[in-house]
mmCIF file of C-alpha atoms in Angstrom:
data_model
loop_
_atom_site.group_PDB
_atom_site.id
_atom_site.type_symbol
_atom_site.label_atom_id
_atom_site.label_comp_id
_atom_site.label_asym_id
_atom_site.label_seq_id
_atom_site.Cartn_x
_atom_site.Cartn_y
_atom_site.Cartn_z
ATOM 1 C CA ALA A 1 25.609 55.746 22.538
ATOM 2 C CA LEU A 2 26.871 52.130 22.302
ATOM 3 C CA ALA A 3 23.404 51.031 20.962
ATOM 4 C CA GLY A 4 24.009 52.341 17.508
ATOM 5 C CA CYS A 5 27.359 50.259 16.992
ATOM 6 C CA VAL A 6 25.126 46.919 17.180
ATOM 7 C CA PRO A 7 24.214 45.577 14.020
ATOM 8 C CA THR A 8 20.693 45.283 13.058
ATOM 9 C CA PRO A 9 19.477 41.967 12.809
ATOM 10 C CA ALA A 10 18.112 40.521 9.362
ATOM 11 C CA PRO A 11 14.505 40.674 9.044
ATOM 12 C CA SER A 12 12.772 37.411 8.641
ATOM 13 C CA THR A 13 11.681 36.057 5.066
ATOM 14 C CA GLY A 14 8.948 33.941 6.659
ATOM 15 C CA PRO A 15 9.166 30.737 8.248
ATOM 16 C CA PRO A 16 12.032 28.491 7.906
ATOM 17 C CA GLN A 17 11.946 25.884 5.005
ATOM 18 C CA PRO A 18 12.504 22.384 5.667
ATOM 19 C CA ASN A 19 15.646 20.615 5.158
ATOM 20 C CA ALA A 20 14.106 17.979 3.236
ATOM 21 C CA THR A 21 13.032 18.215 -0.416
ATOM 22 C CA PRO A 22 9.475 16.444 -0.579
ATOM 23 C CA VAL A 23 9.164 13.326 -2.387
ATOM 24 C CA PHE A 24 6.353 14.314 -4.647
ATOM 25 C CA ALA A 25 5.922 17.207 -6.436
ATOM 26 C CA SER A 26 2.325 17.175 -6.597
ATOM 27 C CA GLU A 27 -1.051 14.959 -5.292
ATOM 28 C CA ALA A 28 -1.277 13.666 -8.312
ATOM 29 C CA GLU A 29 2.575 12.557 -8.672
ATOM 30 C CA ALA A 30 1.907 10.943 -5.465
ATOM 31 C CA LEU A 31 -1.008 8.962 -6.198
ATOM 32 C CA ALA A 32 0.551 7.594 -9.423
ATOM 33 C CA ALA A 33 3.370 6.314 -7.813
ATOM 34 C CA ALA A 34 0.857 5.051 -5.006
ATOM 35 C CA THR A 35 -1.283 2.943 -7.491
ATOM 36 C CA LYS A 36 1.924 1.849 -9.140
ATOM 37 C CA ALA A 37 3.665 0.617 -5.805
ATOM 38 C CA TYR A 38 -0.156 -1.073 -4.514
ATOM 39 C CA ALA A 39 -0.207 -3.078 -7.937
ATOM 40 C CA ALA A 40 3.356 -4.271 -7.544
ATOM 41 C CA TYR A 41 2.107 -5.634 -3.937
ATOM 42 C CA VAL A 42 -1.259 -7.374 -5.625
ATOM 43 C CA LYS A 43 0.853 -8.721 -8.501
ATOM 44 C CA VAL A 44 3.883 -10.194 -6.214
ATOM 45 C CA SER A 45 0.688 -11.423 -3.434
ATOM 46 C CA ASP A 46 -1.348 -13.114 -6.619
ATOM 47 C CA GLU A 47 1.871 -14.868 -7.191
ATOM 48 C CA ILE A 48 2.457 -16.478 -4.182
ATOM 49 C CA LEU A 49 -0.992 -17.154 -3.489
ATOM 50 C CA ALA A 50 -0.812 -18.867 -7.044
ATOM 51 C CA ASP A 51 2.503 -20.793 -5.366
ATOM 52 C CA GLY A 52 0.086 -22.169 -2.195
ATOM 53 C CA GLY A 53 1.914 -19.924 -0.304
ATOM 54 C CA ALA A 54 5.848 -20.819 -1.474
ATOM 55 C CA GLY A 55 8.250 -18.147 -1.580
ATOM 56 C CA PRO A 56 6.296 -15.453 0.708
ATOM 57 C CA GLU A 57 9.664 -13.432 1.273
ATOM 58 C CA ARG A 58 8.843 -12.552 -1.948
ATOM 59 C CA ILE A 59 6.451 -9.820 -0.405
ATOM 60 C CA ARG A 60 9.188 -8.213 1.218
ATOM 61 C CA GLU A 61 10.141 -6.296 -2.006
ATOM 62 C CA VAL A 62 6.759 -4.603 -1.804
ATOM 63 C CA ALA A 63 5.772 -4.113 1.805
ATOM 64 C CA THR A 64 6.730 -3.625 5.205
ATOM 65 C CA GLY A 65 5.183 -3.241 8.756
ATOM 66 C CA GLU A 66 1.419 -4.540 9.555
ATOM 67 C CA ALA A 67 0.928 -5.285 5.476
ATOM 68 C CA LEU A 68 3.795 -7.195 5.724
ATOM 69 C CA GLU A 69 3.191 -9.546 8.667
ATOM 70 C CA GLY A 70 -0.242 -9.868 7.786
ATOM 71 C CA ALA A 71 0.855 -11.168 4.596
ATOM 72 C CA LEU A 72 3.200 -13.719 5.879
ATOM 73 C CA SER A 73 0.583 -15.213 8.449
ATOM 74 C CA GLY A 74 -1.455 -15.416 5.539
ATOM 75 C CA TYR A 75 0.776 -17.226 3.563
ATOM 76 C CA GLY A 76 1.578 -19.333 6.046
ATOM 77 C CA ASP A 77 -2.436 -20.545 6.137
ATOM 78 C CA PHE A 78 -2.600 -20.938 2.623
ATOM 79 C CA ARG A 79 0.523 -23.517 2.784
ATOM 80 C CA VAL A 80 -0.617 -25.215 6.194
ATOM 81 C CA ARG A 81 -4.531 -25.689 4.307
ATOM 82 C CA LYS A 82 -2.628 -26.516 1.398
ATOM 83 C CA LEU A 83 -4.581 -24.053 -1.029
ATOM 84 C CA HIS A 84 -3.476 -22.029 -4.112
ATOM 85 C CA SER A 85 -5.431 -19.305 -5.692
ATOM 86 C CA VAL A 86 -6.283 -19.365 -9.555
ATOM 87 C CA GLY A 87 -6.274 -15.795 -11.775
ATOM 88 C CA LYS A 88 -5.104 -12.635 -11.037
ATOM 89 C CA SER A 89 -6.529 -9.784 -8.751
ATOM 90 C CA THR A 90 -6.990 -6.149 -10.714
ATOM 91 C CA ILE A 91 -6.989 -2.822 -8.903
ATOM 92 C CA ASP A 92 -9.756 -0.367 -10.291
ATOM 93 C CA HIS A 93 -11.194 3.384 -8.556
ATOM 94 C CA VAL A 94 -7.756 4.571 -6.737
ATOM 95 C CA SER A 95 -8.136 7.914 -5.057
ATOM 96 C CA LEU A 96 -6.085 9.650 -2.833
ATOM 97 C CA GLN A 97 -6.798 9.894 0.687
ATOM 98 C CA GLN A 98 -4.149 11.538 2.382
ATOM 99 C CA LEU A 99 -0.213 12.997 1.511
ATOM 100 C CA LEU A 100 1.286 13.404 4.607
ATOM 101 C CA PRO A 101 5.128 14.740 4.157
ATOM 102 C CA ARG A 102 8.004 13.334 6.225
ATOM 103 C CA SER A 103 8.596 14.337 9.234
ATOM 104 C CA GLN A 104 11.276 13.685 12.100
ATOM 105 C CA ASP A 105 9.570 10.709 13.792
ATOM 106 C CA ALA A 106 7.644 9.134 10.010
ATOM 107 C CA PRO A 107 8.589 8.615 6.419
ATOM 108 C CA ASP A 108 6.806 10.175 3.577
ATOM 109 C CA THR A 109 3.143 8.156 3.661
ATOM 110 C CA VAL A 110 0.474 8.248 1.343
ATOM 111 C CA SER A 111 -3.319 6.760 2.147
ATOM 112 C CA ILE A 112 -5.169 5.598 -1.062
ATOM 113 C CA TYR A 113 -8.612 3.889 -1.444
ATOM 114 C CA ALA A 114 -8.630 1.186 -3.469
ATOM 115 C CA CYS A 115 -11.368 -1.092 -5.498
ATOM 116 C CA LEU A 116 -9.861 -4.654 -5.920
ATOM 117 C CA ASP A 117 -11.187 -6.432 -8.157
ATOM 118 C CA LEU A 118 -11.647 -10.509 -7.101
ATOM 119 C CA THR A 119 -13.756 -11.562 -10.116
ATOM 120 C CA GLY A 120 -11.480 -13.616 -11.932
ATOM 121 C CA VAL A 121 -9.890 -15.048 -8.816
ATOM 122 C CA ASP A 122 -10.571 -18.432 -7.063
ATOM 123 C CA VAL A 123 -9.095 -20.295 -4.159
ATOM 124 C CA VAL A 124 -8.679 -24.381 -4.575
ATOM 125 C CA ASP A 125 -7.786 -26.934 -2.390
ATOM 126 C CA GLY A 126 -5.571 -29.544 -2.889
ATOM 127 C CA ALA A 127 -8.315 -31.845 -4.761
ATOM 128 C CA GLY A 128 -9.308 -28.928 -6.960
ATOM 129 C CA GLY A 129 -12.444 -27.599 -5.091
ATOM 130 C CA SER A 130 -13.096 -24.058 -4.809
ATOM 131 C CA VAL A 131 -12.901 -22.975 -0.824
ATOM 132 C CA VAL A 132 -14.250 -19.357 -1.591
ATOM 133 C CA SER A 133 -17.642 -18.145 0.019
ATOM 134 C CA PRO A 134 -20.437 -17.401 -2.720
ATOM 135 C CA GLN A 135 -21.329 -14.093 -0.761
ATOM 136 C CA ARG A 136 -17.553 -13.022 -1.363
ATOM 137 C CA PRO A 137 -17.846 -9.425 -2.814
ATOM 138 C CA SER A 138 -16.301 -9.546 -6.148
ATOM 139 C CA ARG A 139 -14.926 -6.125 -5.287
ATOM 140 C CA GLN A 140 -13.376 -4.985 -2.377
ATOM 141 C CA PRO A 141 -12.641 -1.637 -1.021
ATOM 142 C CA PHE A 142 -9.375 -1.333 0.980
ATOM 143 C CA GLN A 143 -7.893 1.652 2.393
ATOM 144 C CA VAL A 144 -3.511 1.639 1.662
ATOM 145 C CA THR A 145 -1.277 3.219 3.347
ATOM 146 C CA LEU A 146 2.388 2.704 1.936
ATOM 147 C CA ASN A 147 5.690 4.721 3.198
ATOM 148 C CA TRP A 148 8.437 5.773 0.969
ATOM 149 C CA ASN A 149 11.334 3.837 1.536
ATOM 150 C CA ALA A 150 14.757 6.456 1.344
ATOM 151 C CA SER A 151 17.104 3.490 0.487
ATOM 152 C CA ASP A 152 14.963 1.673 -2.199
ATOM 153 C CA ARG A 153 13.661 5.232 -3.256
ATOM 154 C CA ARG A 154 10.271 3.713 -3.785
ATOM 155 C CA LEU A 155 6.611 3.296 -1.250
ATOM 156 C CA LEU A 156 6.275 0.121 -0.055
ATOM 157 C CA VAL A 157 2.606 -0.913 1.339
ATOM 158 C CA ALA A 158 2.738 -0.638 4.696
ATOM 159 C CA SER A 159 -0.757 -1.236 5.764
ATOM 160 C CA ARG A 160 -3.811 -2.496 4.314
ATOM 161 C CA GLU A 161 -7.714 -2.235 5.483
ATOM 162 C CA PRO A 162 -10.754 -3.067 4.218
ATOM 163 C CA TRP A 163 -13.078 0.123 3.688
ATOM 164 C CA THR A 164 -16.552 0.246 4.723
ATOM 165 C CA ASP A 165 -17.197 3.959 4.805
ATOM 166 C CA GLY A 166 -17.054 5.000 1.137
ATOM 167 C CA GLY A 167 -17.696 3.805 -2.347
ATOM 168 C CA VAL A 168 -14.590 3.380 -3.612
ATOM 169 C CA CYS A 169 -15.731 0.585 -5.848
ATOM 170 C CA GLU A 170 -19.170 1.976 -6.638
ATOM 171 C CA GLU A 171 -17.510 4.811 -8.276
ATOM 172 C CA GLY A 172 -17.835 5.077 -12.210
#
């Protein structure tokens, strides 16, 4: 008799919704943001390399994690060997590899494939002689992972690995 006095729970309206709003409204928006962030990384890196590795802290504005540590190490090598670059890298044929919304343990992450064109880039020593191997490919594919930095409200390059399993540089 008392069972009729207990309120009936409201029916469920589906799975619980996440508390956080996704950073990107679409994969296209994520790809555009990742492309812009990677272009900023390449630009800053080119500037540091053109300066012979001087002012390496500038890369902190566009990189984090493994990408930051790897870049700083490379700039140190440039300084020690008294090298500098001439010319600018360009990016083409960017495609989305993966978009992972934030979880409790990780930020929003975007992974892309990108072709880095080094056709117009040379690396020279103190005497002005090129140290670039004639076998260096002029276009190099990379898988780039970028993490959302909530405090700055932008993507930062978190890792950048050569990509050998795809034809990102052969497209188009």
